[in-house]
Short mmCIF file of C-alpha atoms in Angstrom, two decimals:
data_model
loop_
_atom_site.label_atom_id
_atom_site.label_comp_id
_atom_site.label_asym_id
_atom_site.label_seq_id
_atom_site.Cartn_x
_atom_site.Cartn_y
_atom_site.Cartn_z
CA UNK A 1468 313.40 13.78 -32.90
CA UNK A 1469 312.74 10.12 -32.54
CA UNK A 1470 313.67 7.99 -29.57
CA UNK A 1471 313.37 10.30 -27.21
CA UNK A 1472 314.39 8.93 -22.97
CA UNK A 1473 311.68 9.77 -20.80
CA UNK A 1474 314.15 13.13 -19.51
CA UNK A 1475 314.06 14.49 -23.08
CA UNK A 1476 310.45 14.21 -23.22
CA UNK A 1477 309.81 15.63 -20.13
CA UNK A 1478 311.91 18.82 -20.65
CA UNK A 1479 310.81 19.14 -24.36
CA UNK A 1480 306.49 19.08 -22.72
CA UNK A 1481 307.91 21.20 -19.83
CA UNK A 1482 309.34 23.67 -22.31
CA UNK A 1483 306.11 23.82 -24.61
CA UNK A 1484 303.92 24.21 -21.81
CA UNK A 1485 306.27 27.28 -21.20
CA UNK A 1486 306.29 28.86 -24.06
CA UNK A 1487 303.83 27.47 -26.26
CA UNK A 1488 305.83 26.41 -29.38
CA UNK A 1489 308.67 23.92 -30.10
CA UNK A 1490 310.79 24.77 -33.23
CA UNK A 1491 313.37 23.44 -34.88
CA UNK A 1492 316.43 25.11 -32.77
CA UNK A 1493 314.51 24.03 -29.92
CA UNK A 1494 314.69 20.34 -31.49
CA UNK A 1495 318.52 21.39 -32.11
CA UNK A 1496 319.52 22.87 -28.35
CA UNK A 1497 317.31 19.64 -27.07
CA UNK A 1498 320.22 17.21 -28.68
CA UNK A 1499 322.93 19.65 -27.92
CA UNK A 1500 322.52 21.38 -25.09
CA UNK A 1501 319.32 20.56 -23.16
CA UNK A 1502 320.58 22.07 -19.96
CA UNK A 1503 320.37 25.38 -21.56
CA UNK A 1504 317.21 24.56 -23.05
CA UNK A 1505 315.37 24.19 -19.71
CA UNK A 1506 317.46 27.00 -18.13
CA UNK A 1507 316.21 29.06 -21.25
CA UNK A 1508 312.45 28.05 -21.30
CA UNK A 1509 312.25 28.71 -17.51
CA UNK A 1510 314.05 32.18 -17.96
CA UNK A 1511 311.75 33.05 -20.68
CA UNK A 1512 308.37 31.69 -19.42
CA UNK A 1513 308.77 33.35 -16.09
CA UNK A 1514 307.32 36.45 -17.30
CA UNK A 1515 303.99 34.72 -18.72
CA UNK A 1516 303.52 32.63 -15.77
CA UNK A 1517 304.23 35.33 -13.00
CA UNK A 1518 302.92 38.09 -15.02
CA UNK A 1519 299.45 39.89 -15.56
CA UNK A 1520 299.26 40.12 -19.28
CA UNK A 1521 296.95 38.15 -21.51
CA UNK A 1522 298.15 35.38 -23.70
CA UNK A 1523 296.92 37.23 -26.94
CA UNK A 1524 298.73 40.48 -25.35
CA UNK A 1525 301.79 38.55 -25.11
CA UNK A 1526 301.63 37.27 -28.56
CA UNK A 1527 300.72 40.88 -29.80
CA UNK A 1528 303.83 42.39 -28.36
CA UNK A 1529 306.17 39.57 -29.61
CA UNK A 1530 304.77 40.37 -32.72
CA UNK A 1531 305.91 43.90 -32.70
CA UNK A 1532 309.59 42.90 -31.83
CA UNK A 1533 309.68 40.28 -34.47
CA UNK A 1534 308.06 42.70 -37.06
CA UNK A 1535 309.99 46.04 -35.47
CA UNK A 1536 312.76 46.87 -38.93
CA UNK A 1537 315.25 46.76 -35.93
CA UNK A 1538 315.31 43.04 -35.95
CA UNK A 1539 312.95 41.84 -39.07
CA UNK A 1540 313.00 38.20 -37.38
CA UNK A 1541 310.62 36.46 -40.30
CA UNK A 1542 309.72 32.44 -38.87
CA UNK A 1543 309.00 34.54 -35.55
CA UNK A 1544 306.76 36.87 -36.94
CA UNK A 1545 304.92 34.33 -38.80
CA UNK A 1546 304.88 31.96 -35.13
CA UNK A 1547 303.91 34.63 -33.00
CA UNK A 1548 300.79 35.86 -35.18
CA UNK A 1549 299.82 32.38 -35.93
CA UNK A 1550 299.53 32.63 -31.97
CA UNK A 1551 298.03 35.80 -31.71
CA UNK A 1552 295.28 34.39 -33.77
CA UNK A 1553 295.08 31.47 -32.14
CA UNK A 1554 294.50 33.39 -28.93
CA UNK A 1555 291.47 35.71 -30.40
CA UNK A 1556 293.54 38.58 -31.76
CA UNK A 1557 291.64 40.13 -34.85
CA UNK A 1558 293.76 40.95 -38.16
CA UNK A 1559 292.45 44.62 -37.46
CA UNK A 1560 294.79 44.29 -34.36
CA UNK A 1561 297.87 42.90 -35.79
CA UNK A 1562 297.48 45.56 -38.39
CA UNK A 1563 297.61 48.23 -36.04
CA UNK A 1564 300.67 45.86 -34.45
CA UNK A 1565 302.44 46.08 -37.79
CA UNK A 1566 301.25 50.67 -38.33
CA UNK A 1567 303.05 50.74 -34.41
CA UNK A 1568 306.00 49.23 -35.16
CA UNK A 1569 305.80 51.27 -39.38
CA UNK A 1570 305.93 54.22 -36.78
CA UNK A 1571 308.97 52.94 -34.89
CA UNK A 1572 311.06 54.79 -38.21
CA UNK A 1573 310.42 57.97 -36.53
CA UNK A 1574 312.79 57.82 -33.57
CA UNK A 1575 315.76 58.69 -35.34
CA UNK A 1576 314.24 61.78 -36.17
CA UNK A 1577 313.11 62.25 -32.77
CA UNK A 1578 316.86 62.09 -31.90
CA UNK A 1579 318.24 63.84 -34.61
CA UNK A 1580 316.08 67.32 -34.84
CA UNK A 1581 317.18 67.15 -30.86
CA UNK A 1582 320.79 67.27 -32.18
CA UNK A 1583 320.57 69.42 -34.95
CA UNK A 1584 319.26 72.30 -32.55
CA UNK A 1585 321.84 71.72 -30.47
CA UNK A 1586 324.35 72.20 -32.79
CA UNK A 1587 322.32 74.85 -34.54
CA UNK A 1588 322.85 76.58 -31.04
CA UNK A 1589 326.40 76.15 -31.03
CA UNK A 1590 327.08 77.07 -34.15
CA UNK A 1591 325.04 80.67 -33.36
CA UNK A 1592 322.59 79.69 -36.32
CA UNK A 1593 319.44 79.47 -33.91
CA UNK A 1594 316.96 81.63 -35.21
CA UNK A 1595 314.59 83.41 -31.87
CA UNK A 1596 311.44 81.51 -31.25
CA UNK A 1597 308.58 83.16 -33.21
CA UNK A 1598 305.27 83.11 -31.61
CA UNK A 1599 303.61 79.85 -32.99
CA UNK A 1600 300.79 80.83 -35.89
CA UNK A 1601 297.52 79.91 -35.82
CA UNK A 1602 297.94 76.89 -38.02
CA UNK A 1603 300.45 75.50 -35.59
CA UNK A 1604 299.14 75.88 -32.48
CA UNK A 1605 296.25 73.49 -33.55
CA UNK A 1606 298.56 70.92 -34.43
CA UNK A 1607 300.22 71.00 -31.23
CA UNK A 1608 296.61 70.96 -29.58
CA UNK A 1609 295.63 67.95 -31.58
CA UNK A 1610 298.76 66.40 -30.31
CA UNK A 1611 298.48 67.24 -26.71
CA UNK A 1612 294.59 65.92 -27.09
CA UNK A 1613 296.31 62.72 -28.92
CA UNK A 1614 298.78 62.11 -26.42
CA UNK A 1615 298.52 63.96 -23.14
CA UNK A 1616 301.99 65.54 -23.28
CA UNK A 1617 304.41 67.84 -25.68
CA UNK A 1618 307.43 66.52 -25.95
CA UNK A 1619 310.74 68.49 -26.46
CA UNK A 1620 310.86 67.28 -30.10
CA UNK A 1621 307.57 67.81 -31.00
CA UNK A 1622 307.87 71.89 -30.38
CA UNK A 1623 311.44 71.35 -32.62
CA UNK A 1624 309.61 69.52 -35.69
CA UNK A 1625 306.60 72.04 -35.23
CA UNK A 1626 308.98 75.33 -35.84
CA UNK A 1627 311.38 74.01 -38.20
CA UNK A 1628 308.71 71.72 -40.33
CA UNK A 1629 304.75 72.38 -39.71
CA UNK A 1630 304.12 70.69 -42.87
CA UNK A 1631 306.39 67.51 -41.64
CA UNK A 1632 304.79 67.73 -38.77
CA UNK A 1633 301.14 67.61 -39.76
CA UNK A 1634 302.18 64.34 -41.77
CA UNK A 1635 303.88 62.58 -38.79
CA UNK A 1636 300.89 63.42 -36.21
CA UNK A 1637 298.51 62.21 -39.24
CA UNK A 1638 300.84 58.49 -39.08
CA UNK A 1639 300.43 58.70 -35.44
CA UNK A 1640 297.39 59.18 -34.93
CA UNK A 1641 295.59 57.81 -37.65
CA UNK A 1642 291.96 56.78 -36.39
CA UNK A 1643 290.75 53.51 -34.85
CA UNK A 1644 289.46 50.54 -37.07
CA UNK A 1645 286.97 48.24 -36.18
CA UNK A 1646 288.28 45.52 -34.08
CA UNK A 1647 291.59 47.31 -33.83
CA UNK A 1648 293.76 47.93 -30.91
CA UNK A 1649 292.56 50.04 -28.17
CA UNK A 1650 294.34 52.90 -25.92
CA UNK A 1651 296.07 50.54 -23.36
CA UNK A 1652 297.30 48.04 -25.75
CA UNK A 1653 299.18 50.44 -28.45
CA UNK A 1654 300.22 51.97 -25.36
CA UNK A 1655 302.18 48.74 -24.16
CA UNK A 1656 303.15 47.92 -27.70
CA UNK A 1657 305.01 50.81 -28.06
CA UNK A 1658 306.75 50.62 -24.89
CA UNK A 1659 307.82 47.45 -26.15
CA UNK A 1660 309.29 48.62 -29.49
CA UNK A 1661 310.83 51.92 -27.39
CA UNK A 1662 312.09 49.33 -25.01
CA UNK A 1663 313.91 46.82 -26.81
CA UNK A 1664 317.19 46.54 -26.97
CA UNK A 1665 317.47 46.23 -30.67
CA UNK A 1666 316.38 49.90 -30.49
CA UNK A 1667 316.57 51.21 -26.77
CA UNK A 1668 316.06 54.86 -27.08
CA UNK A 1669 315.91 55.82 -23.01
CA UNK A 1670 313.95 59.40 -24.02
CA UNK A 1671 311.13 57.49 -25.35
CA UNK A 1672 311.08 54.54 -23.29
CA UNK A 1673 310.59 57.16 -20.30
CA UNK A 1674 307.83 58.97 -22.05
CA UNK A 1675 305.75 56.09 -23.02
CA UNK A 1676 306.23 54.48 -19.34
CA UNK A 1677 304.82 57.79 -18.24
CA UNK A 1678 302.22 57.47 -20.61
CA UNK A 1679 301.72 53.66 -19.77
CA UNK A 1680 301.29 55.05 -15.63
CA UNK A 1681 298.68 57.87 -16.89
CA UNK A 1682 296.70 54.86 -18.55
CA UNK A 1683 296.12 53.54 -15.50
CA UNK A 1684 298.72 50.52 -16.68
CA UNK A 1685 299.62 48.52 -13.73
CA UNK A 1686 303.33 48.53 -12.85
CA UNK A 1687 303.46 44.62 -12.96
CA UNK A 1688 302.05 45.18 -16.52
CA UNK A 1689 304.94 47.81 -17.56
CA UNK A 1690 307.85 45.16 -16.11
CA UNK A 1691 306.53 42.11 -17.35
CA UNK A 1692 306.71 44.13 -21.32
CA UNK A 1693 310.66 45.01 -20.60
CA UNK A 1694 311.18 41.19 -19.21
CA UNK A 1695 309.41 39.94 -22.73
CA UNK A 1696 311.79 42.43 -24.72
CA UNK A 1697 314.75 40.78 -23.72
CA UNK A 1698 313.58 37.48 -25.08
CA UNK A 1699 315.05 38.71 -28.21
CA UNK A 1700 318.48 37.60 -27.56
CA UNK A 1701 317.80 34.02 -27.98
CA UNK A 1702 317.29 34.13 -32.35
CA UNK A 1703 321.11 34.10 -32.26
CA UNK A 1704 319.71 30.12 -31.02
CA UNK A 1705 316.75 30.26 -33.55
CA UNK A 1706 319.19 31.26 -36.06
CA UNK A 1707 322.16 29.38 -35.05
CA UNK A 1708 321.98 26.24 -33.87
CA UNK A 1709 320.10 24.40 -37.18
CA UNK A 1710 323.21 26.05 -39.12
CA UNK A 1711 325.58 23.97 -36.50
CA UNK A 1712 323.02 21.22 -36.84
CA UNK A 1713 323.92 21.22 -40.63
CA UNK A 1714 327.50 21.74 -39.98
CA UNK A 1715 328.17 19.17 -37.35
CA UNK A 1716 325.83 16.49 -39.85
CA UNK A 1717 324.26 17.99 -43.04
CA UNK A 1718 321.71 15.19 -43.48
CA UNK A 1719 320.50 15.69 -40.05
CA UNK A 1720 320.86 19.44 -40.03
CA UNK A 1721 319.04 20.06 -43.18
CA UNK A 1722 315.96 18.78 -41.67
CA UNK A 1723 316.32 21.06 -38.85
CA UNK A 1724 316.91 24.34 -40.93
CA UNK A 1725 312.94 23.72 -42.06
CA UNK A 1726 311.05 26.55 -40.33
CA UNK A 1727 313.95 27.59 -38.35
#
């Protein structure tokens, strides 16, 4: 955007010292609606500038929500590890990111074995809870030693599947790379992806919090991830104002649907 008055500019620097980037919809809201646009950068840059999480810890988690199969937002994935980079994350780390986020496909099964006992129950098909064999009662030690708790719907999977079992704790817990992620920081990404509401799941979100407070994770830490999940909401702007760009002026718009 050419031209711009001396307000423009100064909300469009204001806004990129916020949040780092300026993108197409931001180039879109600026001509549109640039009263949201500073209400929007100052909402979202709050967390960042009151908050005690690193830059490249910010980026990190944004890349989980952008990369999380409950929202699969592409040109913000691609930003927000360009920025992770940028800010001294390894590609060991964003590939452990990317393996949190793979792992994310398990909470429906979380929920659902939960269910089917339940209705096992109330059907009267509930078999009585054998002793645990030998074989299982390692994996739920190597879980326990993984994790630090047993969760209701790990003792469900470990009766009714072992086998299943063994493979899910093996995607859970598979072992530290080089330059990878360490305890704290898969411990905030995944309160992130529990947290979100493009996948809230209240169970887990409590269990990882509790998790995130055994850490040693600062409270401050813990609000400032469920302030950044919320940031979310504003792709329906990523996504939708360069398609009313193109609609209100296709010659202008097209250039604005570029990297949208």
């Amino acid at each position: 955007m050419s031209n711009l008055t001396a307000k423009e500019q100064a909300l469009k620097e204001a806004y990129i010292r916020a949040r780092g980037y300026w993108r197409p919809w931001t180039e879109g809201l600026l001509r549109l609606d640039p009263a949201f646009l500073e209400t929007y950068g100052n909402y979202a840059g709050y967390p960042a500038a009151t908050g005690p999480l690193s830059p490249k810890m910010r980026e990190l988690i944004y890349v989980a929500l952008d990369g999380s199969a409950t929202h699969l937002f592409r040109s913000g994935l691609a930003l927000h590890m360009q920025l992770a980079l940028e800010q001294g994350a390894s590609a060991q780390e964003i590939v452990d990111v990317l393996r949190l986020a793979t792992a994310q496909g398990l909470e429906g099964c979380y929920v659902g074995v939960g269910i089917l006992a339940e209705e096992l129950a109330a059907a009267g098909l509930d078999a009585e809870k054998a002793d645990l064999s030998n074989e299982q009662k390692a994996l739920r030690d190597a879980y326990v030693a993984q994790f630090g708790d047993w969760p209701d719907f790990c003792d469900l999977w470990l009766r009714e599947d072992p086998g299943y079992f063994a493979a899910m704790l093996d995607l859970l817990a598979v072992g530290r790379q080089a330059g990878g992620l360490d305890e704290r920081s898969r411990c905030l990404i995944t309160l992130a992806l529990n947290g979100c509401f493009t996948a809230l799941n209240p169970h887990r979100l409590r269990l990882q919090i509790r998790r995130a407070l055994r850490l040693g994770i600062d409270r401050r830490e813990i609000l400032q991830v469920l302030q950044m999940t919320a940031h979310l909401g504003v792709h329906a702007c990523a996504i939708g104002v360069p398609l009313l760009m193109d609609a209100i002026d296709p010659t202008t718009g097209k250039s604005l649907t570029v990297d949208a």
